[in-house]
Tab-separated table of C-alpha atoms in Angstrom:
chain	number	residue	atom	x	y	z
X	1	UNK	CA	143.981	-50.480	215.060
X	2	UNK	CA	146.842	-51.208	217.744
X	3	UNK	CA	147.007	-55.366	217.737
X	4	UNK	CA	147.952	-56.592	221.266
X	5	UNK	CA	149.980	-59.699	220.862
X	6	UNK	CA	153.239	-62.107	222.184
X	7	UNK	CA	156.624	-60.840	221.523
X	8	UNK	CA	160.081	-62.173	223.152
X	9	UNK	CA	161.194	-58.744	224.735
X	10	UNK	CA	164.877	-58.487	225.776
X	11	UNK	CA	165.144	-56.070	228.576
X	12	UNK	CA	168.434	-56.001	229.244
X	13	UNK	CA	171.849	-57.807	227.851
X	14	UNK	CA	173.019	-61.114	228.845
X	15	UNK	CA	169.149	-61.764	230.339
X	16	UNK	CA	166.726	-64.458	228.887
X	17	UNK	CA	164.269	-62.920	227.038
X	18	UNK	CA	161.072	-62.034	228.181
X	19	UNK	CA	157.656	-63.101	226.592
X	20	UNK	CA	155.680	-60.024	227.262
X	21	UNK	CA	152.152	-59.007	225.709
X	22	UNK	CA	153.165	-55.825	223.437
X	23	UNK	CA	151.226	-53.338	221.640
X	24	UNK	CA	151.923	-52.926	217.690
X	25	UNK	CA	150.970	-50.048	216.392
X	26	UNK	CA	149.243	-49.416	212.584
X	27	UNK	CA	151.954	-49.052	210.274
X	28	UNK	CA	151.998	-45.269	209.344
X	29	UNK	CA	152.551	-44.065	205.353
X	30	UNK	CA	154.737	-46.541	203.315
X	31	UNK	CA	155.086	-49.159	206.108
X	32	UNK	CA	153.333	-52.750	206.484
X	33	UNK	CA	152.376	-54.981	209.446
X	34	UNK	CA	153.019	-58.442	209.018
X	35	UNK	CA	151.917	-61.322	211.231
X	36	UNK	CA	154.962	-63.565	211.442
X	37	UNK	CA	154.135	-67.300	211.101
X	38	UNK	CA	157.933	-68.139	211.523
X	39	UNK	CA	161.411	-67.255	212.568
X	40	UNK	CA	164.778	-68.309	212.709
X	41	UNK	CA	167.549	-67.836	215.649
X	42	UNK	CA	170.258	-66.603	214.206
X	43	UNK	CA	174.129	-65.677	216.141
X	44	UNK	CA	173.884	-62.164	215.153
X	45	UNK	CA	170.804	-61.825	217.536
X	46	UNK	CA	172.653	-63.389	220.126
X	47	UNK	CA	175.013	-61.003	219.412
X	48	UNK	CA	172.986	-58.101	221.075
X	49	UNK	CA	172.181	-59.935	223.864
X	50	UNK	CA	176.151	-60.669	224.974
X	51	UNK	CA	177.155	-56.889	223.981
X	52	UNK	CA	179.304	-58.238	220.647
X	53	UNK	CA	176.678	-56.091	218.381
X	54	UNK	CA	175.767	-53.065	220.283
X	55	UNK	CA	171.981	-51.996	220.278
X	56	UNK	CA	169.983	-49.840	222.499
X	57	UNK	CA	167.536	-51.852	224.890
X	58	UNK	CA	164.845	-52.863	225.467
X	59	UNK	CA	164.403	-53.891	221.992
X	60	UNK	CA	162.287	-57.131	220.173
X	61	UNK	CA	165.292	-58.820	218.319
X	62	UNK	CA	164.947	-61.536	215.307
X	63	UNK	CA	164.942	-60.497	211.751
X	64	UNK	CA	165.102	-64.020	209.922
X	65	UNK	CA	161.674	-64.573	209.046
X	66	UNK	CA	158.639	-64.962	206.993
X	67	UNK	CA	154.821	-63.922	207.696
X	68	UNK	CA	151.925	-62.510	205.826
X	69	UNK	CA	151.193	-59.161	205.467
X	70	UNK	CA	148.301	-58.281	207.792
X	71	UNK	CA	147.712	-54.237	206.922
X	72	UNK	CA	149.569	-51.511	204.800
X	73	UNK	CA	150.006	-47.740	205.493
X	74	UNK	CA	149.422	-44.892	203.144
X	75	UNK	CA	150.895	-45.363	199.552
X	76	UNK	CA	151.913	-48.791	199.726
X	77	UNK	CA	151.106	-50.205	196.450
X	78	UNK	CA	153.292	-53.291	195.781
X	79	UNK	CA	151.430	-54.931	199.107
X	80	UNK	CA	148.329	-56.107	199.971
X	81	UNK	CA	146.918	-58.065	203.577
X	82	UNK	CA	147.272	-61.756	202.832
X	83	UNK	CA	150.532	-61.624	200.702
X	84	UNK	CA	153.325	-63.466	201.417
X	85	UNK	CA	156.110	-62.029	202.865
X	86	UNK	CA	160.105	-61.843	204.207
X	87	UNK	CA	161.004	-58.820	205.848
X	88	UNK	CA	164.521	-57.796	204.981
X	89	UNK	CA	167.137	-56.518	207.507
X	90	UNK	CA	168.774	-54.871	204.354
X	91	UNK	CA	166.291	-52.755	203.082
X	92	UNK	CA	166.703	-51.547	199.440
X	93	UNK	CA	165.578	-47.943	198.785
X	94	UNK	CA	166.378	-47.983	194.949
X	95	UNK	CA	167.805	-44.316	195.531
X	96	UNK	CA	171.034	-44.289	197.660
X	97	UNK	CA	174.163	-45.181	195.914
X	98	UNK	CA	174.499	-48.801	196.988
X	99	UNK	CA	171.461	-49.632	195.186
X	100	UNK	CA	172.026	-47.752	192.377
X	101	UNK	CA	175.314	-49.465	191.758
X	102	UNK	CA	175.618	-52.955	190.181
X	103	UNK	CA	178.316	-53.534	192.507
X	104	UNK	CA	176.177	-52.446	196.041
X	105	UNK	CA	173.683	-53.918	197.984
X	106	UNK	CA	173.941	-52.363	201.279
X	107	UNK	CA	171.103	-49.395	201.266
X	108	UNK	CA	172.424	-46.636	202.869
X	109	UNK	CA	168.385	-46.839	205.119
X	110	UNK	CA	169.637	-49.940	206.823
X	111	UNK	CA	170.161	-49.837	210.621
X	112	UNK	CA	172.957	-52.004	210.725
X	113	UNK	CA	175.127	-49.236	210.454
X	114	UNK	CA	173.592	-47.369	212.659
X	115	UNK	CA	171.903	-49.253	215.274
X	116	UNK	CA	169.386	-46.478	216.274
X	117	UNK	CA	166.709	-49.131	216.650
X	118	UNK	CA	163.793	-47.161	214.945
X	119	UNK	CA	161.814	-47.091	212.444
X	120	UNK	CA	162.995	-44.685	209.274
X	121	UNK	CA	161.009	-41.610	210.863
X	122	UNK	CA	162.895	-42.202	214.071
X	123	UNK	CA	160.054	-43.575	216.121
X	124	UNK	CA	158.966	-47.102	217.441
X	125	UNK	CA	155.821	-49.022	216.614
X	126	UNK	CA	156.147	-51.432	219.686
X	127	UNK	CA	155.335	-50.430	222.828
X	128	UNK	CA	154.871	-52.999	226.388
X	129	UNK	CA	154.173	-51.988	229.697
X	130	UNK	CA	154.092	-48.308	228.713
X	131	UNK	CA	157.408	-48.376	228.101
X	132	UNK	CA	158.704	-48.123	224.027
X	133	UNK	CA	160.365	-50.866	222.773
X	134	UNK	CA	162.890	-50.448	220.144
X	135	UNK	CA	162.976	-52.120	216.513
X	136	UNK	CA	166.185	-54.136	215.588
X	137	UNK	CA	167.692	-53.191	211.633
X	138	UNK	CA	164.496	-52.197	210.838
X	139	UNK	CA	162.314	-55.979	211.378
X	140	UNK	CA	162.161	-57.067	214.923
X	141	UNK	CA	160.577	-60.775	213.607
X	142	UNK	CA	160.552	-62.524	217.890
X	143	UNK	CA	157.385	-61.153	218.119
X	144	UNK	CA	153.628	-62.305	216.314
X	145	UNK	CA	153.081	-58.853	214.475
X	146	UNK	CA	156.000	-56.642	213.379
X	147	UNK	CA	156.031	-53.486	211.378
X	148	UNK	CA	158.495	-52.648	208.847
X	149	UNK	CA	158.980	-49.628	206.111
X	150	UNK	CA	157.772	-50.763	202.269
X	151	UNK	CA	161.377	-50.989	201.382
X	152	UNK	CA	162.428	-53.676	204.122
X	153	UNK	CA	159.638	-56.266	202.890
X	154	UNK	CA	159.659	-58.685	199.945
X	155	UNK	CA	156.269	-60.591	198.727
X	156	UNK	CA	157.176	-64.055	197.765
X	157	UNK	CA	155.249	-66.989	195.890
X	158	UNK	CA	152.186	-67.742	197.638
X	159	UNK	CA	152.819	-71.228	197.394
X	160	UNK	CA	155.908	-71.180	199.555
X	161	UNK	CA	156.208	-72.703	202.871
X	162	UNK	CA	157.470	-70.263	205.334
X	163	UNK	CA	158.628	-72.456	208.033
X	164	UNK	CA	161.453	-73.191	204.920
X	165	UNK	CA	161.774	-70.350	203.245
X	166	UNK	CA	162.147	-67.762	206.367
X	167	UNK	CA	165.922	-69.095	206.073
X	168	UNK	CA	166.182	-66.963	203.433
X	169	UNK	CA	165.871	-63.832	205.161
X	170	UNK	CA	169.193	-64.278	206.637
X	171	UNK	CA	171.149	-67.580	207.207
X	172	UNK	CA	170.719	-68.983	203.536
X	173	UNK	CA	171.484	-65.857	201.716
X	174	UNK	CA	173.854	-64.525	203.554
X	175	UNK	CA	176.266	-67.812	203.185
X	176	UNK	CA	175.283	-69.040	199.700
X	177	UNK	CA	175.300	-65.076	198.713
X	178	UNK	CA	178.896	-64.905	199.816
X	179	UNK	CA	180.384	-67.567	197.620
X	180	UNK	CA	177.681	-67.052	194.553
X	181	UNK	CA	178.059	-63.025	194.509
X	182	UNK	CA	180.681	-61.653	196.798
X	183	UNK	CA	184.075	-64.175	196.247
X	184	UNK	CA	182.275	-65.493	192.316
X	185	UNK	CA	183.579	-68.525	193.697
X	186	UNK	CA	184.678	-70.718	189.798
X	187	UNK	CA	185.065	-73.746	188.975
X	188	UNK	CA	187.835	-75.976	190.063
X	189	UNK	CA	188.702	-73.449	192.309
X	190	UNK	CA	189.465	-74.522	196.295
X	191	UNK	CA	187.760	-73.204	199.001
X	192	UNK	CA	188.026	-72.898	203.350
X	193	UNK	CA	185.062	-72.150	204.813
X	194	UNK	CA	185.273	-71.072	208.714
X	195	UNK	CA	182.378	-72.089	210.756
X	196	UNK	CA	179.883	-74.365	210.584
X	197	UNK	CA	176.682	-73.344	211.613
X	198	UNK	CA	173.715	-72.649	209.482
X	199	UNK	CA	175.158	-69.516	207.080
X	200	UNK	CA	178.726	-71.621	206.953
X	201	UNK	CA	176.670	-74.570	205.523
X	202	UNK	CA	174.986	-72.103	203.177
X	203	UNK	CA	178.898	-71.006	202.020
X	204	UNK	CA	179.745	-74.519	201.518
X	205	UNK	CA	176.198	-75.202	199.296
X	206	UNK	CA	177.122	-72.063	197.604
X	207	UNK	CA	180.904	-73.226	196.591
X	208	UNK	CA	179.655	-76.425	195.456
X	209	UNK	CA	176.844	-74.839	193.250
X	210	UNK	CA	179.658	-72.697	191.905
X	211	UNK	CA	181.709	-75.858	191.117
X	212	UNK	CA	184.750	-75.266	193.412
X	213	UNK	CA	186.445	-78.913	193.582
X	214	UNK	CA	187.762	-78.678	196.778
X	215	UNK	CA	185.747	-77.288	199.383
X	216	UNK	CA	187.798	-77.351	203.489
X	217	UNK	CA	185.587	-76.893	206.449
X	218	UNK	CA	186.718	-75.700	209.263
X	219	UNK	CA	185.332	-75.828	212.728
X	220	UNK	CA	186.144	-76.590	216.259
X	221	UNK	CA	183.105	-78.811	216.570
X	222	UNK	CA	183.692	-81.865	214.894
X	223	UNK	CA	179.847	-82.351	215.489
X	224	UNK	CA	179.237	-80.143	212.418
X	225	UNK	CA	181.189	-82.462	209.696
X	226	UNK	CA	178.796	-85.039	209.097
X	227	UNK	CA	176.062	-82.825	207.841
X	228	UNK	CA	178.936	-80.412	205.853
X	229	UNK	CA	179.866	-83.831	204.156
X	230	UNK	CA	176.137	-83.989	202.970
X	231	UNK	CA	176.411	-80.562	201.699
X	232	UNK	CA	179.661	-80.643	199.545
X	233	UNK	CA	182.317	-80.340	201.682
X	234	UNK	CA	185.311	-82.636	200.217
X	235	UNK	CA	187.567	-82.635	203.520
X	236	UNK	CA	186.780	-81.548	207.280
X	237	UNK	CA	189.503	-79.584	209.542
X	238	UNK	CA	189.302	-79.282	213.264
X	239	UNK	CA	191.524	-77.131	214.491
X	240	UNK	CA	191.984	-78.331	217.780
X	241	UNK	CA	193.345	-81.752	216.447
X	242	UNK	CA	196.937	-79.862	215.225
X	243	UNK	CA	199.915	-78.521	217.264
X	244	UNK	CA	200.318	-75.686	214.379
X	245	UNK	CA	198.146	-72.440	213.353
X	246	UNK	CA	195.412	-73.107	211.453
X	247	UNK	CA	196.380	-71.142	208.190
X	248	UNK	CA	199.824	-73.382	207.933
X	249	UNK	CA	198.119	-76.430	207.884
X	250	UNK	CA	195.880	-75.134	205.484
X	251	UNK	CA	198.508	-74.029	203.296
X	252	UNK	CA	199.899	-77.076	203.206
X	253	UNK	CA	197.015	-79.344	202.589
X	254	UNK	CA	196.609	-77.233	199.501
X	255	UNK	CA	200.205	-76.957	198.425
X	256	UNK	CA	200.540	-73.104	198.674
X	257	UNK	CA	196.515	-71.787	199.934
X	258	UNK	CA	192.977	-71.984	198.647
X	259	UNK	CA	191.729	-69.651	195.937
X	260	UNK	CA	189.049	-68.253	198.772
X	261	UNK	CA	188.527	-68.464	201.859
X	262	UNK	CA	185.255	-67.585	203.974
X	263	UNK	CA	184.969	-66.469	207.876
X	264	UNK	CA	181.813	-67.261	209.130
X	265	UNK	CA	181.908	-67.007	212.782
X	266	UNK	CA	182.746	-62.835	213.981
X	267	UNK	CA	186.044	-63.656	215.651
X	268	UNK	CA	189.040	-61.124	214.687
X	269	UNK	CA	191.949	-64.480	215.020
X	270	UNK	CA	189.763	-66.322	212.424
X	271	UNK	CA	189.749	-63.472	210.131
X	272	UNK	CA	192.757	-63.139	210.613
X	273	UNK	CA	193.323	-66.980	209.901
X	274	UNK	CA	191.231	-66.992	207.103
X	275	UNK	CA	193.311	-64.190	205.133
X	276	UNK	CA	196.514	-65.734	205.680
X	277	UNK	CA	194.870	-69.342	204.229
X	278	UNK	CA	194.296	-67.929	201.281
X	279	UNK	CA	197.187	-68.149	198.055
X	280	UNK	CA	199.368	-64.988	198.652
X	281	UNK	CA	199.247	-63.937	195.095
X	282	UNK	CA	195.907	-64.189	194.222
X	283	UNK	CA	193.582	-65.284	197.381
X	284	UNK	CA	190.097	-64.029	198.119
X	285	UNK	CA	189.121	-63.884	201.454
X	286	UNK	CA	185.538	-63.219	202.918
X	287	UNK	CA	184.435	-61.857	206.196
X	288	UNK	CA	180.710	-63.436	206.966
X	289	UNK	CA	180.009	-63.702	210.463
X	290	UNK	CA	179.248	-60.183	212.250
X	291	UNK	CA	182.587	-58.510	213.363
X	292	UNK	CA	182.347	-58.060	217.530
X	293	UNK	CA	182.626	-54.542	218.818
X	294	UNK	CA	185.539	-52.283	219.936
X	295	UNK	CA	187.955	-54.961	218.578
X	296	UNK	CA	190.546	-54.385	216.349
X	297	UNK	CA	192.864	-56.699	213.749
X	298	UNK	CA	196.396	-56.071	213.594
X	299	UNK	CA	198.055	-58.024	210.877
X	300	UNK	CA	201.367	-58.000	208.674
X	301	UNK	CA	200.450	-55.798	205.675
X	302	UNK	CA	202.811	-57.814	204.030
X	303	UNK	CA	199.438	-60.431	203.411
X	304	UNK	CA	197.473	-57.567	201.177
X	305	UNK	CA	200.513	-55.861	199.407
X	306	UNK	CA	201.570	-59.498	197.920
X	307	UNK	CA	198.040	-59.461	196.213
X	308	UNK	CA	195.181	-61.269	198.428
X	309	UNK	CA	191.963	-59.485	198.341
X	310	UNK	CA	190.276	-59.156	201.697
X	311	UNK	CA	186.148	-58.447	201.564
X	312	UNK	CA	183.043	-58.299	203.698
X	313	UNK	CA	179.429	-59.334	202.595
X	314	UNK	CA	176.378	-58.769	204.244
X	315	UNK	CA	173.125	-60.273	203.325
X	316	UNK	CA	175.397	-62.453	200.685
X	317	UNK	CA	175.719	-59.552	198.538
X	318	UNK	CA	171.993	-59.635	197.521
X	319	UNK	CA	170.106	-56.638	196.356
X	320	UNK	CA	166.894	-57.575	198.904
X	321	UNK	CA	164.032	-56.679	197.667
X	322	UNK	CA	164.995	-57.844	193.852
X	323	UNK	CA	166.674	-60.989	194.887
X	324	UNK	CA	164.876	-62.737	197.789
X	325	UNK	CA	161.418	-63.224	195.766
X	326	UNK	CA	164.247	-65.058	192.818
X	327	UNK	CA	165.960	-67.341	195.952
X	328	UNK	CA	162.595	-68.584	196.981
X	329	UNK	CA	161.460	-69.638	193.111
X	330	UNK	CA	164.664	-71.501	192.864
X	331	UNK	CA	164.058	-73.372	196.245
X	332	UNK	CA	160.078	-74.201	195.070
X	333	UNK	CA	161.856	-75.620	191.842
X	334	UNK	CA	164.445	-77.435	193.944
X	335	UNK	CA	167.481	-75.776	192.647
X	336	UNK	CA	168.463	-75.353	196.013
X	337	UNK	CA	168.143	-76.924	199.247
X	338	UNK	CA	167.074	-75.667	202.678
X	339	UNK	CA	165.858	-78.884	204.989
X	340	UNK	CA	169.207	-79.806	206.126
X	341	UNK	CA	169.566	-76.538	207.763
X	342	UNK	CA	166.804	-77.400	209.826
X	343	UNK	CA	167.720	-78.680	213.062
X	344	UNK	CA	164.710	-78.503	215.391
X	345	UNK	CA	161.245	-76.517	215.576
X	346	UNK	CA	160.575	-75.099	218.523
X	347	UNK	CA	156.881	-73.558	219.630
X	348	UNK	CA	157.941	-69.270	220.287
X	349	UNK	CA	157.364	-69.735	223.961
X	350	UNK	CA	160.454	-71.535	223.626
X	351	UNK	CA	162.676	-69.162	222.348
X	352	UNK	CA	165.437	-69.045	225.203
X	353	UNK	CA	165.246	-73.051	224.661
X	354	UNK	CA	166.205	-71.940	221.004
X	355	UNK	CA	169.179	-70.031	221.787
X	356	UNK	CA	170.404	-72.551	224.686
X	357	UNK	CA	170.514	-74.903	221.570
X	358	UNK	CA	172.331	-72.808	219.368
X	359	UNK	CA	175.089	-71.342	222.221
X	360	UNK	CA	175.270	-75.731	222.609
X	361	UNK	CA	176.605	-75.798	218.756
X	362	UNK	CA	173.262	-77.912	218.361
């Protein structure tokens, strides 16, 4: 049956977004329908709606979430109704090359790549005022049912709370992910980590579960330091308190750079920054936050060829489907934290409240 229900539509960019009453279709063979029961706001949606991450409109953004699993298509097997749930924005196929490799996680199905805003068979399961509302990479979660394809949906204990635990859909993973998997942040090692928000927090819980002993945050909002404190940071940078680049005072707080380095915001001159923070010989540096479109980096080669490595992670290196079910067990036996990234709970007809908060650094 079609379920008629709320969903936050976003008609157009740089426009609040809309709560609408939308029509979700059944999900057709190997797909699932999932009534969310919560969502996080997360930059890279805000991304679509200022242009930095290009999608086609209208679409139903969100895709940090957690729900139960209302009906399944044809041939799904692994789900039932009433499971648990986290849709995953990076699906995992188990076929393409990226998940057959130890060293991929990004499934060559996701839409991030693509931004078609579709399901897998090229079609939409949303649908308000006649008009067809497009998916965005592949689990549209600002809206109270959502479809997504078997492969893009992990079941999770059935004792976990999912006004926690949808964190780890995106912001939790993603920054813990990139110091744990992508940089293998060791021991003793020093650390810069680039932004402060939710997914920067997660970096700086990840270095300090790794055992760095020096971890730098950096952020323009001095706002942010108290609760990176709480979280393991050993020293607090704002760049707007020096006269010189970021990277040399860096560099010199360290005696020579940190062993990795982490941008967590999408800028190009913090990139930028964060490479050249990082020890010439032997540096790691991370790109987090979601890159903004049609902008390029120019930079002296001269900071590769002397030996830093310079990566990107997305979805903290994860393999989905395998690892989010593992990150939620670990949070129910209180290996790791996710409260702190908590900063308010808003009911969904207050969504555009949500992102006023988060475009406030709140």
């Amino acid at each position: 049956q079609i379920i008629k229900c709320k969903a936050a539509v976003m008609w157009e960019a740089n426009k609040p977004f809309s709560i609408e009453e939308v029509e979700v279709a059944p999900p057709k063979a190997h797909e699932v329908r999932i009534k969310i029961m919560a969502t996080g706001i997360c930059r890279s949606d805000d991304h679509v709606v200022t242009g930095a991450l290009v999608m086609p409109f209208p679409i139903i953004l969100g895709h940090e979430a957690a729900g139960v699993v209302e009906s399944v298509g044809q041939g799904v097997t692994s789900l039932k109704p009433g499971d648990k749930v986290i849709p995953l924005f990076v699906p995992q196929c188990g076929e393409c090359n990226s998940c057959l490799s130890t060293k991929g996680n990004l499934c060559s199905k996701n839409d991030i790549s693509t931004g078609a805003g579709l399901m897998p068979d090229g079609t939409t399961r949303f649908t308000c005022k006649g008009k067809a509302i497009h998916h965005f990479i592949g689990t549209s979660t600002f809206t109270e049912y959502t479809v997504v394809h078997e492969t893009a949906v992990a079941k999770i204990d059935a004792a976990a709370p999912l006004e926690k635990v949808c964190l780890i859909g995106c912001g939790f993973s993603t920054g813990y992910g990139a110091a744990v998997q992508t940089a293998k942040v060791e021991p003793g090692s020093t650390c810069a980590v680039f932004g402060l928000g939710g997914v920067g927090l997660s970096v700086v819980m990840g270095c300090k579960a790794s055992g760095a002993s020096r971890i730098i945050a950096v952020d323009i909002n001095s706002d942010k330091f108290v609760k990176a404190k709480e979280l393991g940071a050993t020293d607090c940078v704002n760049p707007k308190d020096f006269k010189k680049p970021i990277h040399e005072v860096l560099i010199e707080m360290t005696g020579g750079g940190v062993d990795y380095s982490f941008e967590v915001i999408g800028r190009t001159e913090t990139m930028t920054a964060a490479l050249a923070c990082c020890q010439y010989n032997y540096g790691v540096s991370v790109i987090v936050g979601v890159p903004p479109a049609a902008q390029k980096i120019t930079f002296d080669p001269m900071l590769l060829f002397s030996g830093r490595t310079w990566k990107g992670s997305v979805f903290g290196g994860w393999k989905s489907k395998d690892s989010v079910p593992k990150l939620v067990a670990d949070y129910m036996k209180k290996k790791i934290v996710l409260d702190p990234l908590i900063t308010h709970t808003l009911p969904f007809t207050k969504i555009n409240e949500g992102f006023d908060l988060l475009r406030a650094g709140k």
